[in-house]
mmCIF file of C-alpha atoms in Angstrom:
data_model
loop_
_atom_site.group_PDB
_atom_site.id
_atom_site.type_symbol
_atom_site.label_atom_id
_atom_site.label_comp_id
_atom_site.label_asym_id
_atom_site.label_seq_id
_atom_site.Cartn_x
_atom_site.Cartn_y
_atom_site.Cartn_z
ATOM 1 C CA MET A 165 83.408 127.418 98.914
ATOM 2 C CA PRO A 166 83.856 127.996 95.202
ATOM 3 C CA ALA A 167 82.406 125.346 92.799
ATOM 4 C CA ILE A 168 85.824 124.757 91.344
ATOM 5 C CA ALA A 169 87.147 123.607 94.872
ATOM 6 C CA TYR A 170 84.968 120.574 94.504
ATOM 7 C CA LEU A 171 86.645 119.520 91.293
ATOM 8 C CA HIS A 172 90.031 119.920 93.143
ATOM 9 C CA ILE A 173 88.921 117.924 95.977
ATOM 10 C CA ALA A 174 87.653 115.035 93.841
ATOM 11 C CA SER A 175 90.836 115.122 91.797
ATOM 12 C CA LEU A 176 92.962 115.170 94.961
ATOM 13 C CA SER A 177 91.112 112.303 96.470
ATOM 14 C CA PHE A 178 91.269 110.075 93.238
ATOM 15 C CA THR A 179 94.913 110.720 92.925
ATOM 16 C CA VAL A 180 95.767 109.773 96.587
ATOM 17 C CA PHE A 181 93.551 106.729 96.334
ATOM 18 C CA PHE A 182 95.421 105.639 93.230
ATOM 19 C CA VAL A 183 98.853 106.105 95.079
ATOM 20 C CA PHE A 184 97.436 103.898 98.083
ATOM 21 C CA LEU A 185 96.242 101.283 95.420
ATOM 22 C CA LEU A 186 99.829 101.215 94.092
ATOM 23 C CA LEU A 187 101.383 101.097 97.586
ATOM 24 C CA SER A 188 99.306 98.026 98.451
ATOM 25 C CA LYS A 189 100.227 96.129 95.249
ATOM 26 C CA LYS A 190 102.406 93.095 95.910
ATOM 27 C CA GLY A 191 105.485 92.606 93.697
ATOM 28 C CA LYS A 192 106.041 96.173 92.726
ATOM 29 C CA SER A 193 108.345 96.927 89.941
ATOM 30 C CA LEU A 194 110.409 99.942 89.222
ATOM 31 C CA GLY A 195 107.650 101.207 86.996
ATOM 32 C CA ASP A 196 105.193 101.009 89.752
ATOM 33 C CA TYR A 197 107.507 103.174 92.040
ATOM 34 C CA LEU A 198 107.856 105.738 89.287
ATOM 35 C CA LEU A 199 104.063 105.918 88.706
ATOM 36 C CA MET A 200 103.585 106.274 92.490
ATOM 37 C CA LEU A 201 106.095 109.192 92.313
ATOM 38 C CA PHE A 202 104.224 110.736 89.361
ATOM 39 C CA PHE A 203 100.883 110.678 91.067
ATOM 40 C CA SER A 204 102.399 111.982 94.382
ATOM 41 C CA PHE A 205 103.596 115.094 92.548
ATOM 42 C CA LEU A 206 100.187 115.319 90.747
ATOM 43 C CA ALA A 207 98.505 115.306 94.283
ATOM 44 C CA ILE A 208 100.873 117.985 95.495
ATOM 45 C CA ASN A 209 99.774 120.055 92.469
ATOM 46 C CA TYR A 210 95.970 119.354 92.993
ATOM 47 C CA GLY A 211 96.466 120.261 96.728
ATOM 48 C CA THR A 212 98.008 123.462 95.638
ATOM 49 C CA MET A 213 95.216 124.286 93.330
ATOM 50 C CA LEU A 214 92.699 123.586 96.254
ATOM 51 C CA VAL A 215 94.662 125.958 98.583
ATOM 52 C CA ILE A 216 94.653 128.645 95.862
ATOM 53 C CA SER A 217 90.808 128.328 95.163
ATOM 54 C CA LEU A 218 90.095 128.558 98.784
ATOM 55 C CA ASP A 219 92.394 131.796 99.055
ATOM 56 C CA HIS A 220 93.978 130.284 102.168
ATOM 57 C CA PRO A 221 96.893 132.768 102.983
ATOM 58 C CA GLY A 222 99.037 130.320 105.032
ATOM 59 C CA PHE A 223 100.066 127.938 102.514
ATOM 60 C CA THR A 224 101.542 130.112 99.692
ATOM 61 C CA TRP A 225 104.814 128.211 99.940
ATOM 62 C CA MET A 226 103.099 125.296 98.283
ATOM 63 C CA ILE A 227 102.802 127.353 95.082
ATOM 64 C CA GLU A 228 106.601 127.203 94.746
ATOM 65 C CA ILE A 229 106.734 123.421 95.268
ATOM 66 C CA SER A 230 103.723 122.886 92.788
ATOM 67 C CA ASP A 231 105.503 125.122 90.084
ATOM 68 C CA ALA A 232 108.686 123.126 90.399
ATOM 69 C CA SER A 233 107.041 119.711 90.345
ATOM 70 C CA VAL A 234 105.376 120.423 86.975
ATOM 71 C CA PHE A 235 108.915 120.123 85.252
ATOM 72 C CA LEU A 236 109.166 116.528 86.587
ATOM 73 C CA TYR A 237 106.055 115.114 85.029
ATOM 74 C CA GLY A 238 107.755 114.605 81.479
ATOM 75 C CA PRO A 239 110.971 112.877 82.758
ATOM 76 C CA LEU A 240 108.970 110.664 85.268
ATOM 77 C CA LEU A 241 106.652 109.471 82.579
ATOM 78 C CA TRP A 242 109.554 108.940 80.178
ATOM 79 C CA CYS A 243 111.489 106.807 82.712
ATOM 80 C CA TYR A 244 108.147 105.069 83.463
ATOM 81 C CA VAL A 245 107.729 103.985 79.807
ATOM 82 C CA LEU A 246 111.362 102.944 79.592
ATOM 83 C CA SER A 247 111.016 100.719 82.588
ATOM 84 C CA PHE A 248 108.377 98.741 80.717
ATOM 85 C CA THR A 249 109.890 98.851 77.283
ATOM 86 C CA GLU A 250 113.618 98.208 77.811
ATOM 87 C CA ILE A 251 114.950 94.906 79.030
ATOM 88 C CA ASP A 252 116.693 95.288 82.544
ATOM 89 C CA PHE A 253 116.078 99.008 82.743
ATOM 90 C CA ARG A 254 118.173 100.606 85.333
ATOM 91 C CA PHE A 255 118.868 104.188 86.246
ATOM 92 C CA SER A 256 122.230 105.328 84.940
ATOM 93 C CA PRO A 257 124.005 108.785 84.911
ATOM 94 C CA THR A 258 122.785 109.380 81.386
ATOM 95 C CA TYR A 259 119.268 109.392 82.460
ATOM 96 C CA TRP A 260 119.811 112.034 85.207
#
């Protein structure tokens, strides 16, 4: 196993742990759900990096999902910040 794979495993486990911490929180707000979604996409990206570093041929479809999820990081973080800075933030068609 390459040494970089250990870094990918650690990053993936910390990200999944953080998602589970947010899932167990009581009284979740919209921002918490957006942060969970952000870290879920980040976990998908870390999982893909792990598969690539291990040269596993069966999961090449994950590369397509990982490449597409990178474009969601910015809008998710933007909506996360808006959910805490605007009063009564709701999704509207202008945000989509």
